[in-house]
Every structure is written in C-alpha cells, then in structure tokens.
Amino acid sequence: MMHRKFTSRLAATALGIALSGAAFAEPVEDTLTIETDDGEITLVTQAPAPAHLEGALKTIYSGWHFREDDTRGMQKDDFDNPGMVFVDRGMDSWNAAQGANGESCAGCHQGPESMAGLRAVMPRVDAKTGSLMIMEDYINGCVTERMGLEAWGVTSNKMKDMLALISMQSRGEVVNVAVDGPAAPFYEKGKEIYYTRYGQLEMSCANCHEDNYGNFIRADHLSQGQVSGFPVYRLKDAGLVSAQQRFVGCVRDTRAETFKAGSDEFKALELYVASRGNGLSVEGVGVRH
Amino acid sequence: MHRQLWLASVVALSAVTPAVSETAPAAVAYEEGAVAQSLSGQPGDPESGAKIMTTNALGNCVACHQIAAMPDVPFQGDIAPPLDGVADRYDEAHLRGIVANAKMTFDGTFMPAFYKTTGFVRPGNAYTGKAPEGELAPILTAQQIEDVVAYLLTLKE
C-alpha cells in the first residue's frame, strides 16, 4: 500500500508537477442537519479515520461533502429527499402479507424500528453460520426460508426499497463494522480487492478514492467512496442505488469484467469499504448525483 | 473504370488488414520508456489527435489532464499534470512511449496504457462489464496513438 502511494508520488514528481493546490481540492465545508418529521438531526459526515486506516487516510468524509450545493441541500430535508418515496414503498412491502402463506415482515419483526442499529454494523459475519452477510442476504433469508418465496434479485427494486427502509432505522447511528475476529479474513479479502488494479484501464478503488479524492475526473468530483449514505438516491439514475450496484458500475468503468452484485468478492469488498467509514453516521438514504 | 475498382478494393483491404509497417502492441520496443518509430509507419494527424483526446470513448485525455489550448472543452480533469508545453519537456519518442504505455516511463502511474493488450487483471469487453470475446484490442489503434502524439507535439510554450 505504502509502496503504491510512494511510486505514484514519484511519478508526479518525475513529471515536474508539485502535488499542491488543485491536486488536493478540499471537500466542501458544510454540516448535514436534516429536517425530519421528528425534528432536526445532525449527522457525522466527517471524522478521524479509524485506526485500521493508519497511513492511508487521516480524516474520513461522507460522499455528501463532494456533491454540489443543490444535491447536498436535498438531503437536508426529508421532504426534499427523493429517496424517501422508496422508504415508504419499503414500509408498504414490510407490512404486506406477501409470503406463500400470507407471512409479512411485520408478522415476525413487528415495526421496522426493530431493525434499529443493524445497518450500522453491516456487513458482518453471522454468528450462527459463520457466513459473511450483507443486508440483502438477511432479507433474502427471510424471503426464502420464512416466506417460502423465490429470492429477490440482489439489485431489484423490491430489495432496494427494503434496504432503504431498514437503513433509515439506523439513521444517525455511527458505523461500526467489525474488522477482526471472524471478520478478519473477509476484511483482508476486501482490502486486497480494494487495492487491485482491475481492467484494461488498470484502476483500483484506491487510485481514485484514496489517492485522488477531492480531484476531478472530467466532471466527476471524486469522493472517498464511502458507503455510509447507501442506499442512495442517485439523480443520474433517478432511483435508488445500492453499494453492490455501485461496485459493479465502478469496476465496469475500468474496462474490467466485473464481479456480480452479491458475489463473495463484492460482499467482502462491501465489508472492507464500510469499515473505512467506521465513525461516520449512517445516513439512511443519501442523495448523490 | 477497372482502375477505380482496383483502387477501391485496395482501400477496402487496407481497412481490415494492418499495414505491413504497423507495430503490434506486443512488439513495441521501449527504450527507457521511449519508442522511436511511428507505430503505424505513418505520420500522425494533429487534428484527429485533438478529437481523440477529447472524445470519451477514445483517448479522453482531458478526463485527467488540463490543456489550456483547448478552452472550449468543458470539465477538464485535474488528476494528472497539465499538458501545456509538454512538447518542450519530452521529445516525440518519449511522448509516443508515454501515450502507448506510460508505466514504462513512470512506475506505477495511474495513467492507463493505451497500446497494450495483455497483462491485465480481469480485462473486460470495453465498458460492458462482461468478459472480452476473443483477443483484446488496444484502447487506441497505432494510427490513433500517432495522431495524439502529433497533437501533443504542437503543445509548446
């Protein structure tokens, strides 16, 4: 990792260009205080980097800090956040008797607030099975085993509506993804993927989101690639985007053969990337462009 | 008439068969990062080079590099050094080598290799996210590399 940074700095020096000024454009200074039905809530969108990122990052920033004024503004009021429509759809789905024998989420779990806190520690290793779980795995576990249905598509609208509803129950809680114990091998696997330069463009996650956050690739203001705001309402897609979906998009853009959403590789990557945001607030449903 | 037909078939043939003097990506000889000979065996066209450098699906050099000589091109990136005066800093052979495979000059650089077809991790079929069908083509053709180099050689301060 250090080697990688060293050589890229060296390259820049060899080109006779000082890495200063525009090369370290700052994230926007702003505070995310959201008007909600229950009053105002202020989220942590900037925090000291967790210990496991020593040598890589000093401060972690939500992707919210890298978006334009209008986009940031939309997330400051639930009334203006287009993602809330999907939370409502998730609520309808939660209460619907949609199982093979009329089961609903509410039938077992009561209100969605029973999920409070879960989003902040996901992905995690399931204590009973030892498997790495992303939220989609838990949802599909219920859908197939308890409701007797076919699994929902990992990136289907139904799935993302439910991700949005469950994520909202942890809004404001601080991300605290375990990286040690049973999570350690998944963390290492995710980290390896994060630093691998994929595709014909030979780009790793780190090339853009660690070495160049704050800079621009064409019109794209590069963020740290934090997933604390996910699922997000993405203006470009006029819909919800999950972290798994975004990983597919990013790796595709390196002219690579992507891993599939929900694959072991992207699950490990999500654990690793989520853990890089330990200390930021879960945003429920962020707004990005 | 016969003569025209003959000419037309020569043109058609040359469109599918690389010219004899073209150097394949694997055969490019780098000397300390520089490549002395034209990859296509032909001179480059700077006008075409400018187009390639500003077209997303081709070189898209402006995604990362700023070029003051192209004030009409919006959203020039700032990942990489500006290219103003680049022809004062590097000669033609070095510019060709850097465009073809910058990693031969700058170890570990972020810059993609535009004339390379092997040695990738999970290369895909362009931007489809799918596995490639058959052999990978370089991002730019030999002539496109020459065109870009020809444009870069105009960037003197």
Short mmCIF file of C-alpha atoms in Angstrom, two decimals:
data_model
loop_
_atom_site.label_atom_id
_atom_site.label_comp_id
_atom_site.label_asym_id
_atom_site.label_seq_id
_atom_site.Cartn_x
_atom_site.Cartn_y
_atom_site.Cartn_z
CA MET A 1 0.00 0.00 0.00
CA MET A 2 2.71 2.43 1.01
CA HIS A 3 4.70 1.29 -1.97
CA ARG A 4 1.83 2.15 -4.27
CA LYS A 5 1.49 5.65 -2.87
CA PHE A 6 5.21 6.17 -2.99
CA THR A 7 5.52 5.25 -6.64
CA SER A 8 2.58 7.37 -7.74
CA ARG A 9 4.01 10.38 -5.90
CA LEU A 10 7.34 9.64 -7.54
CA ALA A 11 5.71 9.62 -10.95
CA ALA A 12 4.15 13.00 -10.29
CA THR A 13 7.48 14.39 -9.19
CA ALA A 14 9.17 12.98 -12.25
CA LEU A 15 6.68 14.90 -14.36
CA GLY A 16 7.86 18.05 -12.64
CA ILE A 17 4.49 18.87 -11.15
CA ALA A 18 4.08 19.70 -7.49
CA LEU A 19 1.11 17.96 -5.91
CA SER A 20 -0.42 21.07 -4.44
CA GLY A 21 -3.28 23.47 -4.93
CA ALA A 22 -5.89 21.88 -7.17
CA ALA A 23 -4.39 18.45 -6.66
CA PHE A 24 -5.69 18.47 -3.06
CA ALA A 25 -9.01 20.22 -3.52
CA GLU A 26 -10.90 20.07 -0.27
CA PRO A 27 -14.28 18.50 0.32
CA VAL A 28 -16.97 21.15 0.82
CA GLU A 29 -17.23 22.58 4.36
CA ASP A 30 -20.83 22.03 5.43
CA THR A 31 -22.91 20.41 8.17
CA LEU A 32 -25.63 17.86 7.44
CA THR A 33 -28.53 18.81 9.67
CA ILE A 34 -31.72 17.21 8.41
CA GLU A 35 -35.30 18.37 8.91
CA THR A 36 -37.30 15.26 9.73
CA ASP A 37 -40.85 14.56 10.92
CA ASP A 38 -39.38 14.17 14.40
CA GLY A 39 -37.36 17.40 14.38
CA GLU A 40 -33.77 18.07 13.41
CA ILE A 41 -30.99 15.52 13.38
CA THR A 42 -27.31 16.30 12.72
CA LEU A 43 -25.21 13.57 11.15
CA VAL A 44 -21.49 12.91 11.46
CA THR A 45 -20.20 13.30 7.91
CA GLN A 46 -16.55 13.88 8.78
CA ALA A 47 -14.49 12.06 11.40
CA PRO A 48 -10.96 10.96 12.26
CA ALA A 49 -10.10 7.85 10.24
CA PRO A 50 -10.43 4.56 12.11
CA ALA A 51 -7.19 3.03 13.41
CA HIS A 52 -7.07 0.35 10.71
CA LEU A 53 -6.64 3.08 8.05
CA GLU A 54 -3.46 4.46 9.57
CA GLY A 55 -1.09 5.51 6.80
CA ALA A 56 -3.91 5.63 4.26
CA LEU A 57 -6.31 8.37 5.41
CA LYS A 58 -6.32 10.86 8.30
CA THR A 59 -9.91 12.08 8.01
CA ILE A 60 -12.89 10.29 6.55
CA TYR A 61 -15.66 12.17 4.73
CA SER A 62 -19.09 11.13 3.62
CA GLY A 63 -19.60 11.37 -0.13
CA TRP A 64 -22.13 14.10 0.74
CA HIS A 65 -19.21 16.56 1.13
CA PHE A 66 -18.20 16.08 -2.51
CA ARG A 67 -21.57 16.87 -4.05
CA GLU A 68 -22.81 20.23 -5.24
CA ASP A 69 -24.86 22.69 -3.18
CA ASP A 70 -28.23 21.66 -4.66
CA THR A 71 -27.60 17.98 -4.15
CA ARG A 72 -26.39 18.45 -0.57
CA GLY A 73 -29.41 20.64 0.09
CA MET A 74 -31.84 17.92 -0.97
CA GLN A 75 -30.58 15.70 1.82
CA LYS A 76 -31.11 18.41 4.43
CA ASP A 77 -34.87 17.99 4.41
CA ASP A 78 -36.69 14.66 4.20
CA PHE A 79 -39.42 16.45 2.27
CA ASP A 80 -36.90 17.23 -0.49
CA ASN A 81 -35.10 13.88 -0.39
CA PRO A 82 -36.42 11.82 -3.32
CA GLY A 83 -35.20 8.67 -1.58
CA MET A 84 -37.99 8.90 1.00
CA VAL A 85 -40.53 7.71 -1.58
CA PHE A 86 -38.67 4.42 -1.66
CA VAL A 87 -38.61 4.21 2.13
CA ASP A 88 -42.40 4.50 2.02
CA ARG A 89 -42.56 1.74 -0.58
CA GLY A 90 -40.36 -0.36 1.68
CA MET A 91 -42.81 0.25 4.53
CA ASP A 92 -45.71 -0.97 2.38
CA SER A 93 -43.71 -4.06 1.49
CA TRP A 94 -42.82 -4.61 5.15
CA ASN A 95 -46.50 -4.73 6.13
CA ALA A 96 -47.75 -6.65 3.09
CA ALA A 97 -48.87 -10.27 3.55
CA GLN A 98 -46.68 -11.37 0.66
CA GLY A 99 -45.38 -14.76 1.84
CA ALA A 100 -46.54 -18.06 0.38
CA ASN A 101 -48.84 -18.43 3.39
CA GLY A 102 -49.52 -14.75 3.89
CA GLU A 103 -46.48 -14.02 6.03
CA SER A 104 -45.26 -10.43 6.32
CA CYS A 105 -42.08 -8.89 7.71
CA ALA A 106 -44.21 -7.21 10.37
CA GLY A 107 -45.65 -10.58 11.43
CA CYS A 108 -42.31 -11.68 12.90
CA HIS A 109 -40.43 -8.42 13.43
CA GLN A 110 -43.25 -6.00 14.42
CA GLY A 111 -42.38 -2.47 13.30
CA PRO A 112 -39.27 -1.74 11.21
CA GLU A 113 -37.79 0.05 14.24
CA SER A 114 -36.93 -3.44 15.49
CA MET A 115 -34.10 -3.22 12.93
CA ALA A 116 -32.56 -0.14 14.61
CA GLY A 117 -28.78 -0.42 14.77
CA LEU A 118 -28.42 -3.28 12.31
CA ARG A 119 -27.37 -1.17 9.32
CA ALA A 120 -24.51 0.37 11.33
CA VAL A 121 -22.74 -2.97 11.81
CA MET A 122 -23.32 -4.45 8.34
CA PRO A 123 -21.81 -6.33 6.60
CA ARG A 124 -20.98 -8.78 9.35
CA VAL A 125 -20.23 -12.43 9.91
CA ASP A 126 -23.35 -14.28 11.06
CA ALA A 127 -22.67 -15.74 14.49
CA LYS A 128 -24.63 -18.93 13.82
CA THR A 129 -23.40 -19.84 10.35
CA GLY A 130 -20.02 -18.11 10.10
CA SER A 131 -21.07 -16.71 6.70
CA LEU A 132 -20.40 -13.16 5.63
CA MET A 133 -23.77 -11.40 5.38
CA ILE A 134 -24.75 -8.24 3.60
CA MET A 135 -28.21 -6.84 4.35
CA GLU A 136 -29.52 -8.36 1.13
CA ASP A 137 -28.57 -11.82 2.43
CA TYR A 138 -30.60 -11.35 5.62
CA ILE A 139 -33.58 -10.10 3.65
CA ASN A 140 -33.41 -12.99 1.20
CA GLY A 141 -33.02 -15.42 4.11
CA CYS A 142 -36.43 -14.30 5.36
CA VAL A 143 -37.94 -14.16 1.87
CA THR A 144 -36.95 -17.73 1.00
CA GLU A 145 -36.96 -19.56 4.34
CA ARG A 146 -39.72 -17.87 6.29
CA MET A 147 -41.95 -16.63 3.49
CA GLY A 148 -41.41 -19.53 1.08
CA LEU A 149 -40.75 -17.26 -1.90
CA GLU A 150 -38.16 -17.13 -4.64
CA ALA A 151 -35.19 -14.98 -3.59
CA TRP A 152 -35.49 -11.33 -4.55
CA GLY A 153 -32.94 -10.06 -7.09
CA VAL A 154 -29.97 -8.58 -5.23
CA THR A 155 -30.36 -5.26 -7.04
CA SER A 156 -34.12 -5.45 -7.65
CA ASN A 157 -36.35 -2.51 -6.75
CA LYS A 158 -38.10 -4.61 -4.10
CA MET A 159 -34.76 -5.33 -2.48
CA LYS A 160 -33.59 -1.73 -2.59
CA ASP A 161 -36.86 -0.44 -1.13
CA MET A 162 -36.33 -2.78 1.82
CA LEU A 163 -32.66 -1.73 2.16
CA ALA A 164 -33.82 1.88 2.31
CA LEU A 165 -36.43 1.18 5.00
CA ILE A 166 -34.01 -0.82 7.16
CA SER A 167 -31.17 1.66 6.68
CA MET A 168 -33.43 4.52 7.84
CA GLN A 169 -33.94 2.79 11.19
CA SER A 170 -30.23 3.39 11.94
CA ARG A 171 -30.01 6.95 10.66
CA GLY A 172 -27.64 8.90 12.90
CA GLU A 173 -26.04 5.81 14.42
CA VAL A 174 -22.30 5.59 13.97
CA VAL A 175 -20.96 2.97 11.56
CA ASN A 176 -19.08 0.32 13.50
CA VAL A 177 -18.27 -2.62 11.24
CA ALA A 178 -16.18 -5.35 12.86
CA VAL A 179 -12.86 -5.97 11.12
CA ASP A 180 -11.32 -8.51 13.49
CA GLY A 181 -12.21 -11.95 14.84
CA PRO A 182 -14.33 -13.91 12.36
CA ALA A 183 -14.50 -10.84 10.08
CA ALA A 184 -10.70 -10.72 9.65
CA PRO A 185 -10.38 -12.99 6.59
CA PHE A 186 -13.20 -11.14 4.80
CA TYR A 187 -11.62 -7.82 5.70
CA GLU A 188 -8.31 -8.96 4.20
CA LYS A 189 -10.00 -10.24 1.06
CA GLY A 190 -11.93 -6.99 0.64
CA LYS A 191 -8.79 -4.97 1.20
CA GLU A 192 -6.93 -6.92 -1.46
CA ILE A 193 -9.72 -6.23 -3.94
CA TYR A 194 -9.70 -2.53 -2.97
CA TYR A 195 -6.05 -2.19 -3.94
CA THR A 196 -6.10 -4.39 -7.07
CA ARG A 197 -5.86 -2.53 -10.36
CA TYR A 198 -8.59 -4.08 -12.48
CA GLY A 199 -9.46 -3.93 -16.13
CA GLN A 200 -7.83 -2.56 -19.23
CA LEU A 201 -7.57 0.84 -17.54
CA GLU A 202 -5.75 -0.80 -14.59
CA MET A 203 -7.54 1.15 -11.87
CA SER A 204 -8.08 0.18 -8.25
CA CYS A 205 -10.63 1.64 -5.87
CA ALA A 206 -7.69 3.32 -4.12
CA ASN A 207 -6.41 5.05 -7.28
CA CYS A 208 -9.49 7.26 -7.33
CA HIS A 209 -10.94 7.19 -3.82
CA GLU A 210 -7.81 7.19 -1.67
CA ASP A 211 -5.12 8.83 -3.82
CA ASN A 212 -7.34 11.33 -5.64
CA TYR A 213 -10.43 12.16 -3.60
CA GLY A 214 -11.26 15.84 -3.99
CA ASN A 215 -9.89 15.88 -7.54
CA PHE A 216 -11.89 15.78 -10.73
CA ILE A 217 -12.08 13.12 -13.42
CA ARG A 218 -13.79 15.11 -16.12
CA ALA A 219 -16.92 16.44 -14.32
CA ASP A 220 -16.80 13.84 -11.53
CA HIS A 221 -15.67 15.19 -8.17
CA LEU A 222 -14.03 12.11 -6.67
CA SER A 223 -15.16 11.18 -3.17
CA GLN A 224 -13.58 8.75 -0.74
CA GLY A 225 -16.07 6.14 -1.94
CA GLN A 226 -17.68 5.86 1.50
CA VAL A 227 -20.89 3.83 1.65
CA SER A 228 -22.36 5.35 4.84
CA GLY A 229 -25.03 7.09 2.73
CA PHE A 230 -26.13 3.93 0.90
CA PRO A 231 -28.54 3.05 -0.44
CA VAL A 232 -28.50 6.48 -2.07
CA TYR A 233 -30.95 8.25 -4.33
CA ARG A 234 -28.84 8.94 -7.40
CA LEU A 235 -30.06 11.84 -9.51
CA LYS A 236 -28.28 10.48 -12.60
CA ASP A 237 -30.28 7.23 -12.38
CA ALA A 238 -33.47 8.78 -10.93
CA GLY A 239 -33.63 5.91 -8.47
CA LEU A 240 -32.01 4.09 -5.58
CA VAL A 241 -28.53 2.63 -5.95
CA SER A 242 -27.13 0.09 -3.51
CA ALA A 243 -23.46 -0.29 -2.66
CA GLN A 244 -23.35 -3.63 -4.51
CA GLN A 245 -24.74 -1.95 -7.61
CA ARG A 246 -22.26 0.92 -7.38
CA PHE A 247 -19.35 -1.55 -7.12
CA VAL A 248 -20.47 -3.15 -10.39
CA GLY A 249 -20.60 0.28 -12.04
CA CYS A 250 -17.19 1.34 -10.81
CA VAL A 251 -15.39 -1.84 -11.84
CA ARG A 252 -17.15 -1.82 -15.22
CA ASP A 253 -15.81 1.69 -15.77
CA THR A 254 -12.25 0.38 -15.51
CA ARG A 255 -12.98 -1.69 -18.66
CA ALA A 256 -13.00 -4.82 -16.50
CA GLU A 257 -15.10 -7.93 -16.30
CA THR A 258 -16.99 -7.10 -13.12
CA PHE A 259 -17.86 -9.36 -10.23
CA LYS A 260 -21.57 -9.86 -9.76
CA ALA A 261 -23.67 -7.94 -7.24
CA GLY A 262 -23.95 -10.19 -4.21
CA SER A 263 -20.84 -12.22 -5.14
CA ASP A 264 -18.38 -13.30 -2.44
CA GLU A 265 -15.91 -10.77 -3.83
CA PHE A 266 -18.23 -7.78 -3.65
CA LYS A 267 -19.56 -8.85 -0.25
CA ALA A 268 -16.01 -8.83 1.10
CA LEU A 269 -15.40 -5.52 -0.62
CA GLU A 270 -18.51 -4.05 0.99
CA LEU A 271 -17.32 -5.13 4.43
CA TYR A 272 -13.95 -3.54 3.81
CA VAL A 273 -15.30 -0.32 2.30
CA ALA A 274 -17.98 0.01 5.00
CA SER A 275 -15.29 -0.40 7.68
CA ARG A 276 -13.36 2.51 6.15
CA GLY A 277 -16.38 4.57 7.22
CA ASN A 278 -16.30 3.48 10.87
CA GLY A 279 -17.03 6.73 12.72
CA LEU A 280 -19.42 8.30 10.17
CA SER A 281 -23.19 8.33 10.65
CA VAL A 282 -25.49 6.02 8.79
CA GLU A 283 -27.39 8.47 6.57
CA GLY A 284 -30.46 6.33 5.94
CA VAL A 285 -30.88 7.25 2.30
CA GLY A 286 -28.33 9.73 0.97
CA VAL A 287 -28.71 11.92 -2.10
CA ARG A 288 -25.94 11.88 -4.71
CA HIS A 289 -25.66 12.64 -8.39
CA MET B 1 -13.44 2.05 -64.51
CA HIS B 2 -11.30 -1.02 -63.95
CA ARG B 3 -8.69 1.14 -62.39
CA GLN B 4 -11.23 2.63 -59.97
CA LEU B 5 -12.49 -0.79 -58.93
CA TRP B 6 -8.96 -1.90 -58.31
CA LEU B 7 -8.30 1.17 -56.20
CA ALA B 8 -11.49 0.66 -54.22
CA SER B 9 -10.55 -2.91 -53.38
CA VAL B 10 -7.11 -1.81 -52.22
CA VAL B 11 -8.69 0.76 -49.93
CA ALA B 12 -11.17 -1.81 -48.59
CA LEU B 13 -8.38 -4.29 -47.95
CA SER B 14 -6.20 -1.80 -46.13
CA ALA B 15 -9.09 -1.01 -43.81
CA VAL B 16 -9.15 -4.56 -42.44
CA THR B 17 -5.51 -5.60 -42.78
CA PRO B 18 -2.97 -3.62 -40.77
CA ALA B 19 -0.31 -2.06 -42.93
CA VAL B 20 2.89 -4.07 -43.14
CA SER B 21 4.80 -1.38 -41.33
CA GLU B 22 2.46 -1.29 -38.32
CA THR B 23 3.92 -2.43 -34.99
CA ALA B 24 1.68 -4.73 -32.92
CA PRO B 25 1.25 -3.81 -29.22
CA ALA B 26 3.35 -6.78 -28.05
CA ALA B 27 6.16 -5.89 -30.46
CA VAL B 28 6.69 -2.28 -29.36
CA ALA B 29 10.30 -1.68 -28.37
CA TYR B 30 10.60 0.68 -25.41
CA GLU B 31 13.97 2.26 -24.70
CA GLU B 32 13.81 3.82 -21.26
CA GLY B 33 10.14 4.37 -21.93
CA ALA B 34 10.62 5.92 -25.36
CA VAL B 35 9.51 4.50 -28.71
CA ALA B 36 11.48 5.84 -31.66
CA GLN B 37 9.47 4.55 -34.62
CA SER B 38 5.94 5.50 -35.65
CA LEU B 39 3.63 2.66 -34.52
CA SER B 40 1.61 2.86 -37.72
CA GLY B 41 4.55 3.58 -40.00
CA GLN B 42 2.71 6.77 -40.94
CA PRO B 43 2.88 10.33 -39.65
CA GLY B 44 0.16 11.45 -37.25
CA ASP B 45 -2.62 13.95 -37.87
CA PRO B 46 -2.78 16.53 -35.05
CA GLU B 47 -6.39 17.49 -35.84
CA SER B 48 -7.53 13.90 -35.46
CA GLY B 49 -5.37 13.67 -32.33
CA ALA B 50 -7.21 16.58 -30.71
CA LYS B 51 -10.52 14.85 -31.40
CA ILE B 52 -9.31 11.55 -29.92
CA MET B 53 -8.06 13.31 -26.81
CA THR B 54 -11.43 14.92 -26.12
CA THR B 55 -13.73 12.01 -27.03
CA ASN B 56 -14.92 9.92 -24.07
CA ALA B 57 -14.95 6.62 -25.92
CA LEU B 58 -11.43 7.12 -27.33
CA GLY B 59 -8.50 8.71 -25.51
CA ASN B 60 -10.46 11.04 -23.22
CA CYS B 61 -7.12 12.53 -22.11
CA VAL B 62 -8.94 15.62 -20.78
CA ALA B 63 -10.64 13.42 -18.19
CA CYS B 64 -7.43 13.74 -16.18
CA HIS B 65 -5.25 16.36 -17.94
CA GLN B 66 -5.89 20.06 -18.47
CA ILE B 67 -4.99 21.60 -21.83
CA ALA B 68 -5.15 25.39 -21.94
CA ALA B 69 -5.02 25.28 -25.75
CA MET B 70 -8.50 23.67 -25.70
CA PRO B 71 -10.55 26.33 -23.92
CA ASP B 72 -13.80 25.11 -25.47
CA VAL B 73 -13.56 21.65 -23.92
CA PRO B 74 -15.55 21.69 -20.65
CA PHE B 75 -14.79 19.79 -17.44
CA GLN B 76 -11.10 19.09 -17.89
CA GLY B 77 -9.90 16.92 -15.03
CA ASP B 78 -7.08 17.63 -12.59
CA ILE B 79 -5.92 14.14 -11.66
CA ALA B 80 -2.78 14.40 -13.76
CA PRO B 81 -0.29 17.10 -14.81
CA PRO B 82 -1.47 19.74 -17.33
CA LEU B 83 -0.22 19.08 -20.85
CA ASP B 84 0.63 22.68 -21.69
CA GLY B 85 4.18 22.82 -23.01
CA VAL B 86 4.54 19.05 -22.88
CA ALA B 87 6.45 19.11 -26.20
CA ASP B 88 9.12 21.24 -24.52
CA ARG B 89 9.56 18.62 -21.82
CA TYR B 90 9.57 15.45 -23.92
CA ASP B 91 10.67 14.58 -27.42
CA GLU B 92 8.50 12.70 -29.89
CA ALA B 93 9.82 9.26 -28.95
CA HIS B 94 9.11 9.80 -25.25
CA LEU B 95 5.65 11.19 -25.90
CA ARG B 96 4.86 8.14 -28.04
CA GLY B 97 6.12 5.82 -25.32
CA ILE B 98 4.11 7.60 -22.62
CA VAL B 99 0.88 7.51 -24.62
CA ALA B 100 1.39 3.87 -25.61
CA ASN B 101 2.32 2.67 -22.10
CA ALA B 102 3.17 5.30 -19.50
CA LYS B 103 4.12 2.62 -16.98
CA MET B 104 7.32 2.05 -18.97
CA THR B 105 8.34 5.62 -18.02
CA PHE B 106 6.60 6.17 -14.67
CA ASP B 107 6.49 3.08 -12.49
CA GLY B 108 3.03 2.56 -11.02
CA THR B 109 1.46 5.60 -12.66
CA PHE B 110 -2.33 5.93 -12.64
CA MET B 111 -2.27 6.57 -16.41
CA PRO B 112 -3.75 3.71 -18.45
CA ALA B 113 -1.68 2.10 -21.20
CA PHE B 114 -3.38 2.94 -24.49
CA TYR B 115 -1.45 0.48 -26.67
CA LYS B 116 -1.26 -2.71 -24.67
CA THR B 117 -3.34 -5.88 -24.90
CA THR B 118 -2.04 -8.24 -22.22
CA GLY B 119 -1.14 -8.34 -18.54
CA PHE B 120 -4.47 -7.07 -17.17
CA VAL B 121 -6.46 -8.30 -14.16
CA ARG B 122 -9.98 -9.28 -15.31
CA PRO B 123 -10.00 -7.25 -18.51
CA GLY B 124 -13.47 -6.69 -19.92
CA ASN B 125 -15.15 -6.14 -23.25
CA ALA B 126 -14.79 -2.34 -23.34
CA TYR B 127 -17.31 -0.79 -20.90
CA THR B 128 -19.85 -3.62 -20.87
CA GLY B 129 -18.61 -5.22 -17.64
CA LYS B 130 -18.55 -8.54 -19.48
CA ALA B 131 -15.63 -10.81 -20.36
CA PRO B 132 -13.96 -9.99 -23.66
CA GLU B 133 -14.83 -12.02 -26.74
CA GLY B 134 -11.60 -13.12 -28.34
CA GLU B 135 -8.42 -11.12 -28.18
CA LEU B 136 -8.34 -7.74 -26.55
CA ALA B 137 -7.82 -4.72 -28.80
CA PRO B 138 -5.70 -1.84 -27.53
CA ILE B 139 -7.72 1.19 -26.35
CA LEU B 140 -6.32 3.21 -29.27
CA THR B 141 -5.07 1.98 -32.64
CA ALA B 142 -1.50 2.54 -33.81
CA GLN B 143 -2.61 5.42 -36.01
CA GLN B 144 -4.68 6.98 -33.22
CA ILE B 145 -1.58 6.92 -30.98
CA GLU B 146 0.38 8.67 -33.73
CA ASP B 147 -2.39 11.26 -34.12
CA VAL B 148 -2.35 12.01 -30.39
CA VAL B 149 1.45 12.29 -30.42
CA ALA B 150 1.21 14.67 -33.38
CA TYR B 151 -1.18 16.90 -31.41
CA LEU B 152 0.97 16.77 -28.26
CA LEU B 153 3.97 17.92 -30.32
CA THR B 154 2.06 21.17 -31.01
CA LEU B 155 1.89 21.95 -27.27
CA LYS B 156 4.95 24.22 -26.94
CA GLU B 157 5.18 27.21 -24.66
#
